[in-house]
Amino acid sequence: MTEDELEQALRETFTRRVAVARPLAADPAGLAIRRADRARRRRTLAGVALAAVATVGVSTGIAQLGQQPGRPSHPTVVLGDPYASPLPDPTPALSVAPPNDVGRGEVDLILGAVLATASGQRLTLPDVGPAERAQRLPDGAGWAVVGAPTAAGRSLWVVLPHGAAHLLLAGARDIALSRDGRQVAWREGAELVAAGIVGTQVVAAARTPVPAGAVPVGFAGDAVLVRLDADQPGHALWRPARGPLKGGGDRATLRVYGTRPDGVVVAQVSAGTPRRPCLALLDPTRDLAPVRTGCGPTPSADGRGGVSADGRWLLVNGRAGGVDRALLVDLDRLGPTTTIRPAGPPVHGPVAWTPEGTAHYADALAGLVRIDVSRVLAGEEASGVPVAGLGDGQRPVPVGGGS
């Protein structure tokens, strides 16, 4: 091969090598993609691990909550602040009540859509609707107002001193409040719910399944008093901290009027021979076993009445001398020879006792009755006084609780 031919062959070899695209030993784009894939896989694995840890933690927490009796299993019908409705500022004068209004200066009154305070203020309650009962909240925090029953159920409102109304509960079948206004219980579907009231919020709700006819009727300390069946005697105590409601041994209690400050329940029971309605004090620490029973004049089946703030007096509907009356009972002397005094016309609606020991309620004619214990003991019966500012079919609703 000549020198010229060798040079030509070398040139052709180099030309072919240049024309062939050889892969790079290191591909930057591929390397970046592979690194990104690896990082993504690491983050995914880490996320899965964290999720697993969180799931275990939450599951453990749920298991622990499940082991703690009385914990809620699903949301309640609590509404709270989103439904707050600012109302007009209260006017300084109480213009709806006449000067001879027997409740003025002692108890607050709900007169239709107006809350007339004992101090002379007037708060308009356009959103609250007809009120079934109300009570003052502790420390001057306002009022708890339970609405009258409707097709949708009952409602619970908190009205603040400056006039703002906050809807706490709606659609509840029955609502019971504790004496101090710090606890509430209500029937919701097939469950009974108990919770605390803090400001304008319902907190720490606990639930328990209950029989179809069971409803809350009050509190004995931290325990909820439950009537098991509206058509049968018998009540039970539900202590949310101890678990679900259990039927107690009480099959004699017909009605509950309230509790004394020590938690003793004041009730109407079926007792005596032959069996008849009597009054009794029940011990909440012994499944509502009777402590004392008095079978004097027969208390009415309507169950209307109320216990005084100090727990000594019961004002209750009954019969005396063959006539329906509101009767005054000295609970400290309840027994076989209980003395019961006629006090006034029959009670219609709630009874509100003042801390000073006077009782107020509405009579059948929408008059307001004031019961002074000392006058009743002296043989004087009270009568109703008309109240201005009420519409047709309305009655004044006296507000219970301390100031």
mmCIF file of C-alpha atoms in Angstrom:
data_model
loop_
_atom_site.group_PDB
_atom_site.id
_atom_site.type_symbol
_atom_site.label_atom_id
_atom_site.label_comp_id
_atom_site.label_asym_id
_atom_site.label_seq_id
_atom_site.Cartn_x
_atom_site.Cartn_y
_atom_site.Cartn_z
ATOM 1 C CA MET A 1 0.000 0.000 0.000
ATOM 2 C CA THR A 2 1.399 3.322 -1.018
ATOM 3 C CA GLU A 3 1.678 6.230 1.442
ATOM 4 C CA ASP A 4 -1.207 8.012 -0.259
ATOM 5 C CA GLU A 5 -3.491 4.982 0.102
ATOM 6 C CA LEU A 6 -2.585 4.584 3.811
ATOM 7 C CA GLU A 7 -3.389 8.236 4.520
ATOM 8 C CA GLN A 8 -6.740 7.895 2.743
ATOM 9 C CA ALA A 9 -7.661 4.808 4.824
ATOM 10 C CA LEU A 10 -6.852 6.593 8.083
ATOM 11 C CA ARG A 11 -8.996 9.562 7.062
ATOM 12 C CA GLU A 12 -11.981 7.308 6.289
ATOM 13 C CA THR A 13 -11.600 5.524 9.654
ATOM 14 C CA PHE A 14 -11.606 8.800 11.605
ATOM 15 C CA THR A 15 -14.569 10.041 9.561
ATOM 16 C CA ARG A 16 -16.657 6.954 10.430
ATOM 17 C CA ARG A 17 -15.800 7.259 14.147
ATOM 18 C CA VAL A 18 -16.917 10.884 14.211
ATOM 19 C CA ALA A 19 -20.167 10.086 12.386
ATOM 20 C CA VAL A 20 -21.183 7.402 14.957
ATOM 21 C CA ALA A 21 -22.854 8.977 18.094
ATOM 22 C CA ARG A 22 -21.389 7.235 21.098
ATOM 23 C CA PRO A 23 -23.177 7.405 24.433
ATOM 24 C CA LEU A 24 -21.656 9.584 27.137
ATOM 25 C CA ALA A 25 -20.110 7.829 30.048
ATOM 26 C CA ALA A 26 -22.113 10.144 32.362
ATOM 27 C CA ASP A 27 -25.638 11.372 31.331
ATOM 28 C CA PRO A 28 -26.429 14.595 33.374
ATOM 29 C CA ALA A 29 -30.156 14.681 32.588
ATOM 30 C CA GLY A 30 -30.659 10.999 33.270
ATOM 31 C CA LEU A 31 -28.647 11.270 36.432
ATOM 32 C CA ALA A 32 -30.795 14.190 37.647
ATOM 33 C CA ILE A 33 -34.011 12.317 36.866
ATOM 34 C CA ARG A 34 -32.765 9.183 38.602
ATOM 35 C CA ARG A 35 -31.730 11.212 41.651
ATOM 36 C CA ALA A 36 -35.121 12.937 41.736
ATOM 37 C CA ASP A 37 -36.868 9.596 41.512
ATOM 38 C CA ARG A 38 -34.798 8.251 44.381
ATOM 39 C CA ALA A 39 -35.521 11.357 46.508
ATOM 40 C CA ARG A 40 -39.219 11.107 45.764
ATOM 41 C CA ARG A 41 -39.205 7.450 46.731
ATOM 42 C CA ARG A 42 -37.426 8.290 49.980
ATOM 43 C CA ARG A 43 -39.960 11.034 50.800
ATOM 44 C CA THR A 44 -42.837 8.705 50.004
ATOM 45 C CA LEU A 45 -41.436 6.000 52.238
ATOM 46 C CA ALA A 46 -40.825 8.542 55.001
ATOM 47 C CA GLY A 47 -44.381 9.870 54.631
ATOM 48 C CA VAL A 48 -45.794 6.378 54.786
ATOM 49 C CA ALA A 49 -43.752 5.686 57.892
ATOM 50 C CA LEU A 50 -44.929 8.905 59.551
ATOM 51 C CA ALA A 51 -48.504 8.167 58.563
ATOM 52 C CA ALA A 52 -48.167 4.730 60.060
ATOM 53 C CA VAL A 53 -46.809 6.198 63.288
ATOM 54 C CA ALA A 54 -49.592 8.787 63.363
ATOM 55 C CA THR A 55 -52.179 6.124 62.647
ATOM 56 C CA VAL A 56 -50.871 4.016 65.494
ATOM 57 C CA GLY A 57 -50.892 7.072 67.768
ATOM 58 C CA VAL A 58 -54.398 8.084 66.821
ATOM 59 C CA SER A 59 -55.601 4.512 67.058
ATOM 60 C CA THR A 60 -54.063 4.267 70.492
ATOM 61 C CA GLY A 61 -55.730 7.534 71.471
ATOM 62 C CA ILE A 62 -59.047 6.341 70.154
ATOM 63 C CA ALA A 63 -58.624 3.107 72.025
ATOM 64 C CA GLN A 64 -57.854 5.070 75.172
ATOM 65 C CA LEU A 65 -60.853 7.342 74.628
ATOM 66 C CA GLY A 66 -62.970 4.304 74.014
ATOM 67 C CA GLN A 67 -61.850 2.916 77.343
ATOM 68 C CA GLN A 68 -62.789 6.144 79.111
ATOM 69 C CA PRO A 69 -66.530 6.056 79.813
ATOM 70 C CA GLY A 70 -68.815 8.802 78.631
ATOM 71 C CA ARG A 71 -66.750 10.024 75.696
ATOM 72 C CA PRO A 72 -68.641 11.252 72.626
ATOM 73 C CA SER A 73 -68.681 8.987 69.592
ATOM 74 C CA HIS A 74 -69.931 11.514 67.040
ATOM 75 C CA PRO A 75 -70.710 15.250 66.780
ATOM 76 C CA THR A 76 -73.465 16.797 68.855
ATOM 77 C CA VAL A 77 -76.117 19.290 67.833
ATOM 78 C CA VAL A 78 -74.038 22.102 69.298
ATOM 79 C CA LEU A 79 -74.259 25.327 67.339
ATOM 80 C CA GLY A 80 -72.612 28.059 69.407
ATOM 81 C CA ASP A 81 -71.084 31.323 68.302
ATOM 82 C CA PRO A 82 -71.636 31.158 64.516
ATOM 83 C CA TYR A 83 -75.317 31.753 65.278
ATOM 84 C CA ALA A 84 -74.786 34.688 67.620
ATOM 85 C CA SER A 85 -77.177 37.513 66.818
ATOM 86 C CA PRO A 86 -76.509 40.959 68.280
ATOM 87 C CA LEU A 87 -79.687 42.451 69.617
ATOM 88 C CA PRO A 88 -80.622 46.085 70.295
ATOM 89 C CA ASP A 89 -79.106 47.694 73.358
ATOM 90 C CA PRO A 90 -81.394 47.373 76.369
ATOM 91 C CA THR A 91 -83.408 50.420 77.253
ATOM 92 C CA PRO A 92 -82.914 51.726 80.791
ATOM 93 C CA ALA A 93 -86.572 51.525 81.827
ATOM 94 C CA LEU A 94 -88.926 48.566 82.181
ATOM 95 C CA SER A 95 -91.925 49.911 80.344
ATOM 96 C CA VAL A 96 -93.864 46.701 79.810
ATOM 97 C CA ALA A 97 -94.586 45.952 83.476
ATOM 98 C CA PRO A 98 -97.080 47.937 85.551
ATOM 99 C CA PRO A 99 -96.027 49.424 88.895
ATOM 100 C CA ASN A 100 -97.970 46.749 90.822
ATOM 101 C CA ASP A 101 -96.149 43.874 89.120
ATOM 102 C CA VAL A 102 -95.452 41.479 92.004
ATOM 103 C CA GLY A 103 -92.301 40.119 90.413
ATOM 104 C CA ARG A 104 -90.592 43.426 89.787
ATOM 105 C CA GLY A 105 -87.510 43.896 91.905
ATOM 106 C CA GLU A 106 -87.259 40.198 92.798
ATOM 107 C CA VAL A 107 -87.208 38.054 89.657
ATOM 108 C CA ASP A 108 -86.603 38.552 85.964
ATOM 109 C CA LEU A 109 -89.574 37.860 83.709
ATOM 110 C CA ILE A 110 -89.890 36.783 80.097
ATOM 111 C CA LEU A 111 -92.922 38.526 78.658
ATOM 112 C CA GLY A 112 -93.408 37.286 75.132
ATOM 113 C CA ALA A 113 -90.329 38.445 73.210
ATOM 114 C CA VAL A 114 -89.053 40.678 76.030
ATOM 115 C CA LEU A 115 -86.793 39.830 78.949
ATOM 116 C CA ALA A 116 -87.703 42.238 81.730
ATOM 117 C CA THR A 117 -85.054 42.212 84.442
ATOM 118 C CA ALA A 118 -85.678 42.787 88.122
ATOM 119 C CA SER A 119 -83.423 45.844 87.939
ATOM 120 C CA GLY A 120 -85.693 47.494 85.345
ATOM 121 C CA GLN A 121 -83.895 46.723 82.097
ATOM 122 C CA ARG A 122 -85.677 45.484 79.010
ATOM 123 C CA LEU A 123 -84.026 43.152 76.488
ATOM 124 C CA THR A 124 -85.792 42.314 73.239
ATOM 125 C CA LEU A 125 -85.424 38.674 72.170
ATOM 126 C CA PRO A 126 -86.712 38.503 68.588
ATOM 127 C CA ASP A 127 -84.703 35.408 67.623
ATOM 128 C CA VAL A 128 -85.265 33.317 70.731
ATOM 129 C CA GLY A 129 -88.949 32.689 70.139
ATOM 130 C CA PRO A 130 -91.453 31.516 72.776
ATOM 131 C CA ALA A 131 -89.644 30.515 75.964
ATOM 132 C CA GLU A 132 -90.640 27.506 78.047
ATOM 133 C CA ARG A 133 -88.351 28.331 80.992
ATOM 134 C CA ALA A 134 -85.226 30.284 81.830
ATOM 135 C CA GLN A 135 -82.689 30.705 84.590
ATOM 136 C CA ARG A 136 -79.914 33.067 85.489
ATOM 137 C CA LEU A 137 -76.363 31.928 84.844
ATOM 138 C CA PRO A 138 -73.775 32.164 87.642
ATOM 139 C CA ASP A 139 -71.590 35.224 88.176
ATOM 140 C CA GLY A 140 -73.965 37.530 86.298
ATOM 141 C CA ALA A 141 -73.051 35.879 82.971
ATOM 142 C CA GLY A 142 -76.577 36.236 81.563
ATOM 143 C CA TRP A 143 -79.499 33.852 81.142
ATOM 144 C CA ALA A 144 -80.059 30.352 79.791
ATOM 145 C CA VAL A 145 -83.361 30.203 77.919
ATOM 146 C CA VAL A 146 -85.039 26.953 76.857
ATOM 147 C CA GLY A 147 -87.423 27.379 73.953
ATOM 148 C CA ALA A 148 -90.939 25.996 73.863
ATOM 149 C CA PRO A 149 -91.291 22.658 72.047
ATOM 150 C CA THR A 150 -91.830 22.831 68.291
ATOM 151 C CA ALA A 151 -92.053 20.313 65.467
ATOM 152 C CA ALA A 152 -88.250 20.616 65.149
ATOM 153 C CA GLY A 153 -87.634 20.130 68.874
ATOM 154 C CA ARG A 154 -86.423 22.476 71.581
ATOM 155 C CA SER A 155 -83.645 25.053 71.517
ATOM 156 C CA LEU A 156 -81.243 26.397 74.138
ATOM 157 C CA TRP A 157 -80.072 30.004 74.058
ATOM 158 C CA VAL A 158 -77.654 32.007 76.145
ATOM 159 C CA VAL A 159 -78.550 35.683 76.404
ATOM 160 C CA LEU A 160 -75.661 37.877 77.512
ATOM 161 C CA PRO A 161 -76.132 40.887 79.824
ATOM 162 C CA HIS A 162 -75.671 43.348 76.952
ATOM 163 C CA GLY A 163 -78.420 41.652 74.942
ATOM 164 C CA ALA A 164 -76.670 39.345 72.458
ATOM 165 C CA ALA A 165 -78.426 35.988 72.028
ATOM 166 C CA HIS A 166 -76.363 32.891 71.225
ATOM 167 C CA LEU A 167 -78.012 29.678 70.034
ATOM 168 C CA LEU A 168 -76.304 26.721 71.723
ATOM 169 C CA LEU A 169 -78.592 23.814 70.868
ATOM 170 C CA ALA A 170 -81.311 23.228 68.297
ATOM 171 C CA GLY A 171 -83.535 20.280 67.527
ATOM 172 C CA ALA A 172 -83.216 18.657 70.948
ATOM 173 C CA ARG A 173 -86.167 16.591 72.147
ATOM 174 C CA ASP A 174 -85.866 17.489 75.848
ATOM 175 C CA ILE A 175 -83.435 19.789 77.655
ATOM 176 C CA ALA A 176 -82.524 19.755 81.376
ATOM 177 C CA LEU A 177 -80.299 22.273 83.162
ATOM 178 C CA SER A 178 -78.448 21.922 86.452
ATOM 179 C CA ARG A 179 -79.295 24.200 89.384
ATOM 180 C CA ASP A 180 -76.185 26.301 88.811
ATOM 181 C CA GLY A 181 -76.632 26.545 85.036
ATOM 182 C CA ARG A 182 -73.224 25.006 84.347
ATOM 183 C CA GLN A 183 -74.475 21.669 82.972
ATOM 184 C CA VAL A 184 -77.003 20.687 80.347
ATOM 185 C CA ALA A 185 -78.455 17.370 79.212
ATOM 186 C CA TRP A 186 -80.676 16.684 76.244
ATOM 187 C CA ARG A 187 -82.236 13.862 74.257
ATOM 188 C CA GLU A 188 -80.942 13.556 70.698
ATOM 189 C CA GLY A 189 -82.271 10.698 68.612
ATOM 190 C CA ALA A 190 -81.647 7.423 70.413
ATOM 191 C CA GLU A 191 -79.047 8.958 72.739
ATOM 192 C CA LEU A 192 -78.835 11.080 75.840
ATOM 193 C CA VAL A 193 -76.154 13.771 75.812
ATOM 194 C CA ALA A 194 -74.633 15.647 78.771
ATOM 195 C CA ALA A 195 -72.233 18.567 78.533
ATOM 196 C CA GLY A 196 -70.945 21.649 80.297
ATOM 197 C CA ILE A 197 -71.831 25.264 79.524
ATOM 198 C CA VAL A 198 -68.873 27.643 79.412
ATOM 199 C CA GLY A 199 -69.697 31.137 78.233
ATOM 200 C CA THR A 200 -71.533 30.713 74.956
ATOM 201 C CA GLN A 201 -70.235 27.213 74.258
ATOM 202 C CA VAL A 202 -71.365 23.682 75.051
ATOM 203 C CA VAL A 203 -68.245 21.654 75.860
ATOM 204 C CA ALA A 204 -67.105 18.143 76.834
ATOM 205 C CA ALA A 205 -70.183 16.327 75.578
ATOM 206 C CA ALA A 206 -70.716 12.695 76.594
ATOM 207 C CA ARG A 207 -73.311 10.322 75.151
ATOM 208 C CA THR A 208 -75.133 7.177 76.089
ATOM 209 C CA PRO A 209 -77.801 5.083 74.369
ATOM 210 C CA VAL A 210 -81.148 5.163 76.170
ATOM 211 C CA PRO A 211 -84.558 3.470 75.854
ATOM 212 C CA ALA A 212 -87.072 4.984 73.475
ATOM 213 C CA GLY A 213 -89.072 6.761 76.187
ATOM 214 C CA ALA A 214 -86.158 8.012 78.325
ATOM 215 C CA VAL A 215 -85.711 11.778 78.835
ATOM 216 C CA PRO A 216 -83.496 13.911 81.106
ATOM 217 C CA VAL A 217 -85.395 15.689 83.882
ATOM 218 C CA GLY A 218 -82.622 17.304 85.923
ATOM 219 C CA PHE A 219 -79.293 16.886 87.686
ATOM 220 C CA ALA A 220 -78.241 15.520 91.063
ATOM 221 C CA GLY A 221 -74.732 16.867 91.404
ATOM 222 C CA ASP A 222 -72.880 15.694 88.294
ATOM 223 C CA ALA A 223 -75.358 12.891 87.625
ATOM 224 C CA VAL A 224 -78.193 13.274 85.136
ATOM 225 C CA LEU A 225 -81.660 12.338 86.378
ATOM 226 C CA VAL A 226 -83.381 10.295 83.684
ATOM 227 C CA ARG A 227 -87.020 9.339 83.488
ATOM 228 C CA LEU A 228 -87.001 5.946 81.840
ATOM 229 C CA ASP A 229 -90.549 5.914 80.446
ATOM 230 C CA ALA A 230 -93.160 8.665 80.361
ATOM 231 C CA ASP A 231 -95.958 6.154 80.975
ATOM 232 C CA GLN A 232 -94.318 4.171 83.780
ATOM 233 C CA PRO A 233 -92.797 5.067 87.166
ATOM 234 C CA GLY A 234 -89.065 4.729 87.477
ATOM 235 C CA HIS A 235 -85.995 6.949 87.189
ATOM 236 C CA ALA A 236 -82.268 6.353 86.927
ATOM 237 C CA LEU A 237 -79.060 8.292 87.418
ATOM 238 C CA TRP A 238 -76.536 8.548 84.607
ATOM 239 C CA ARG A 239 -73.014 9.433 85.646
ATOM 240 C CA PRO A 240 -71.164 10.156 82.363
ATOM 241 C CA ALA A 241 -67.750 9.596 83.943
ATOM 242 C CA ARG A 242 -68.712 6.008 84.781
ATOM 243 C CA GLY A 243 -69.977 4.884 81.399
ATOM 244 C CA PRO A 244 -73.351 4.254 79.754
ATOM 245 C CA LEU A 245 -76.699 4.583 81.488
ATOM 246 C CA LYS A 246 -77.728 1.555 83.509
ATOM 247 C CA GLY A 247 -81.269 0.964 84.675
ATOM 248 C CA GLY A 248 -81.433 1.406 88.425
ATOM 249 C CA GLY A 249 -83.602 -0.279 91.005
ATOM 250 C CA ASP A 250 -86.045 2.643 91.241
ATOM 251 C CA ARG A 251 -89.493 1.720 89.948
ATOM 252 C CA ALA A 252 -91.550 3.952 92.238
ATOM 253 C CA THR A 253 -90.673 7.544 91.301
ATOM 254 C CA LEU A 254 -93.424 9.244 89.319
ATOM 255 C CA ARG A 255 -92.170 12.836 89.024
ATOM 256 C CA VAL A 256 -89.069 14.833 89.982
ATOM 257 C CA TYR A 257 -89.467 18.399 91.279
ATOM 258 C CA GLY A 258 -85.808 19.236 91.753
ATOM 259 C CA THR A 259 -82.918 18.706 94.115
ATOM 260 C CA ARG A 260 -81.709 20.131 97.377
ATOM 261 C CA PRO A 261 -78.248 21.728 97.602
ATOM 262 C CA ASP A 262 -76.822 18.445 98.946
ATOM 263 C CA GLY A 263 -78.048 16.578 95.851
ATOM 264 C CA VAL A 264 -81.009 14.842 97.520
ATOM 265 C CA VAL A 265 -83.815 14.485 94.984
ATOM 266 C CA VAL A 266 -87.309 15.798 95.763
ATOM 267 C CA ALA A 267 -89.864 13.630 94.003
ATOM 268 C CA GLN A 268 -93.350 12.206 93.819
ATOM 269 C CA VAL A 269 -93.436 8.463 94.395
ATOM 270 C CA SER A 270 -95.977 5.676 94.533
ATOM 271 C CA ALA A 271 -96.070 4.503 98.146
ATOM 272 C CA GLY A 272 -98.320 3.491 101.006
ATOM 273 C CA THR A 273 -101.063 0.903 101.318
ATOM 274 C CA PRO A 274 -102.967 1.124 99.105
ATOM 275 C CA ARG A 275 -100.463 2.634 96.703
ATOM 276 C CA ARG A 276 -100.935 6.346 96.133
ATOM 277 C CA PRO A 277 -98.875 9.403 95.106
ATOM 278 C CA CYS A 278 -96.709 10.676 97.972
ATOM 279 C CA LEU A 279 -93.785 13.062 98.347
ATOM 280 C CA ALA A 280 -90.314 11.716 99.061
ATOM 281 C CA LEU A 281 -86.649 12.608 99.434
ATOM 282 C CA LEU A 282 -84.422 10.237 97.427
ATOM 283 C CA ASP A 283 -80.754 9.460 98.028
ATOM 284 C CA PRO A 284 -78.718 9.727 94.794
ATOM 285 C CA THR A 285 -75.887 7.689 96.316
ATOM 286 C CA ARG A 286 -78.187 4.654 96.806
ATOM 287 C CA ASP A 287 -79.954 4.420 93.443
ATOM 288 C CA LEU A 288 -82.640 6.920 94.498
ATOM 289 C CA ALA A 289 -83.705 4.983 97.573
ATOM 290 C CA PRO A 290 -86.241 6.958 99.678
ATOM 291 C CA VAL A 291 -84.821 8.722 102.710
ATOM 292 C CA ARG A 292 -88.143 10.124 103.951
ATOM 293 C CA THR A 293 -91.683 9.888 102.608
ATOM 294 C CA GLY A 294 -94.796 11.969 103.299
ATOM 295 C CA CYS A 295 -98.266 10.855 102.235
ATOM 296 C CA GLY A 296 -100.461 13.803 103.183
ATOM 297 C CA PRO A 297 -102.567 15.647 100.604
ATOM 298 C CA THR A 298 -102.258 14.122 97.156
ATOM 299 C CA PRO A 299 -99.815 15.842 94.771
ATOM 300 C CA SER A 300 -101.127 16.357 91.240
ATOM 301 C CA ALA A 301 -100.086 14.116 88.389
ATOM 302 C CA ASP A 302 -98.909 17.095 86.290
ATOM 303 C CA GLY A 303 -95.645 17.190 88.242
ATOM 304 C CA ARG A 304 -95.518 20.984 88.408
ATOM 305 C CA GLY A 305 -93.597 22.466 91.261
ATOM 306 C CA GLY A 306 -90.201 23.694 92.378
ATOM 307 C CA VAL A 307 -87.733 23.423 95.264
ATOM 308 C CA SER A 308 -86.488 26.542 97.049
ATOM 309 C CA ALA A 309 -82.883 27.629 96.709
ATOM 310 C CA ASP A 310 -82.050 26.525 100.256
ATOM 311 C CA GLY A 311 -83.772 23.169 99.731
ATOM 312 C CA ARG A 312 -86.243 23.534 102.592
ATOM 313 C CA TRP A 313 -89.489 24.306 100.755
ATOM 314 C CA LEU A 314 -91.387 22.643 97.952
ATOM 315 C CA LEU A 315 -94.170 24.429 96.113
ATOM 316 C CA VAL A 316 -96.231 21.799 94.314
ATOM 317 C CA ASN A 317 -99.655 21.348 92.754
ATOM 318 C CA GLY A 318 -102.069 19.172 94.715
ATOM 319 C CA ARG A 319 -105.443 19.004 96.381
ATOM 320 C CA ALA A 320 -106.327 20.425 99.772
ATOM 321 C CA GLY A 321 -109.864 20.435 101.117
ATOM 322 C CA GLY A 322 -111.118 18.977 97.853
ATOM 323 C CA VAL A 323 -109.793 21.950 95.850
ATOM 324 C CA ASP A 324 -106.833 22.128 93.471
ATOM 325 C CA ARG A 325 -104.157 24.387 94.942
ATOM 326 C CA ALA A 326 -100.469 25.173 94.951
ATOM 327 C CA LEU A 327 -99.250 23.632 98.210
ATOM 328 C CA LEU A 328 -96.285 24.625 100.360
ATOM 329 C CA VAL A 329 -94.390 21.701 101.913
ATOM 330 C CA ASP A 330 -91.693 21.894 104.601
ATOM 331 C CA LEU A 331 -89.172 19.313 103.362
ATOM 332 C CA ASP A 332 -87.245 19.395 106.634
ATOM 333 C CA ARG A 333 -90.328 17.931 108.340
ATOM 334 C CA LEU A 334 -91.397 15.536 105.610
ATOM 335 C CA GLY A 335 -92.824 12.380 107.154
ATOM 336 C CA PRO A 336 -95.996 10.609 108.239
ATOM 337 C CA THR A 337 -97.428 13.777 109.803
ATOM 338 C CA THR A 338 -96.289 16.279 107.203
ATOM 339 C CA THR A 339 -98.091 19.612 107.373
ATOM 340 C CA ILE A 340 -98.887 20.993 103.943
ATOM 341 C CA ARG A 341 -100.270 24.528 103.597
ATOM 342 C CA PRO A 342 -102.415 25.839 100.725
ATOM 343 C CA ALA A 343 -100.388 28.635 99.135
ATOM 344 C CA GLY A 344 -102.233 29.909 96.061
ATOM 345 C CA PRO A 345 -103.835 28.997 92.729
ATOM 346 C CA PRO A 346 -102.419 26.027 90.800
ATOM 347 C CA VAL A 347 -99.051 26.418 89.103
ATOM 348 C CA HIS A 348 -98.931 26.747 85.313
ATOM 349 C CA GLY A 349 -95.370 26.622 84.013
ATOM 350 C CA PRO A 350 -92.072 26.888 85.894
ATOM 351 C CA VAL A 351 -91.650 27.994 89.506
ATOM 352 C CA ALA A 352 -88.860 30.502 90.200
ATOM 353 C CA TRP A 353 -87.534 30.807 93.745
ATOM 354 C CA THR A 354 -85.415 33.762 94.798
ATOM 355 C CA PRO A 355 -82.388 33.300 97.080
ATOM 356 C CA GLU A 356 -84.380 35.224 99.710
ATOM 357 C CA GLY A 357 -87.118 32.558 99.713
ATOM 358 C CA THR A 358 -90.068 33.830 97.694
ATOM 359 C CA ALA A 359 -91.592 31.845 94.845
ATOM 360 C CA HIS A 360 -93.095 33.156 91.604
ATOM 361 C CA TYR A 361 -95.173 31.408 88.962
ATOM 362 C CA ALA A 362 -97.936 31.983 86.430
ATOM 363 C CA ASP A 363 -101.507 30.933 87.114
ATOM 364 C CA ALA A 364 -104.185 29.721 84.682
ATOM 365 C CA LEU A 365 -105.264 33.301 83.883
ATOM 366 C CA ALA A 366 -101.712 34.435 82.969
ATOM 367 C CA GLY A 367 -101.423 36.300 86.238
ATOM 368 C CA LEU A 368 -98.168 36.324 88.191
ATOM 369 C CA VAL A 369 -98.334 34.800 91.677
ATOM 370 C CA ARG A 370 -95.873 35.658 94.434
ATOM 371 C CA ILE A 371 -95.605 33.227 97.352
ATOM 372 C CA ASP A 372 -94.207 34.556 100.627
ATOM 373 C CA VAL A 373 -93.457 31.633 102.934
ATOM 374 C CA SER A 374 -94.075 33.543 106.155
ATOM 375 C CA ARG A 375 -97.497 34.707 104.993
ATOM 376 C CA VAL A 376 -98.485 31.217 103.853
ATOM 377 C CA LEU A 377 -97.463 29.800 107.240
ATOM 378 C CA ALA A 378 -99.656 32.484 108.825
ATOM 379 C CA GLY A 379 -102.637 31.182 106.845
ATOM 380 C CA GLU A 380 -102.659 33.679 103.972
ATOM 381 C CA GLU A 381 -103.052 32.467 100.376
ATOM 382 C CA ALA A 382 -101.635 34.418 97.435
ATOM 383 C CA SER A 383 -103.459 35.300 94.211
ATOM 384 C CA GLY A 384 -102.374 36.195 90.706
ATOM 385 C CA VAL A 385 -101.757 39.770 89.553
ATOM 386 C CA PRO A 386 -102.227 40.691 85.868
ATOM 387 C CA VAL A 387 -99.071 41.514 83.942
ATOM 388 C CA ALA A 388 -99.077 43.949 81.042
ATOM 389 C CA GLY A 389 -97.108 43.416 77.854
ATOM 390 C CA LEU A 390 -98.382 39.915 77.063
ATOM 391 C CA GLY A 391 -100.079 38.765 73.873
ATOM 392 C CA ASP A 392 -103.076 36.473 73.630
ATOM 393 C CA GLY A 393 -102.336 33.033 75.024
ATOM 394 C CA GLN A 394 -99.033 34.132 76.591
ATOM 395 C CA ARG A 395 -98.053 33.726 80.222
ATOM 396 C CA PRO A 396 -95.209 35.382 82.110
ATOM 397 C CA VAL A 397 -92.181 33.115 82.516
ATOM 398 C CA PRO A 398 -90.380 33.853 85.800
ATOM 399 C CA VAL A 399 -86.636 33.298 85.656
ATOM 400 C CA GLY A 400 -85.065 31.099 88.320
ATOM 401 C CA GLY A 401 -81.525 31.094 89.678
ATOM 402 C CA GLY A 402 -79.503 33.570 91.675
ATOM 403 C CA SER A 403 -78.318 36.963 90.511
#
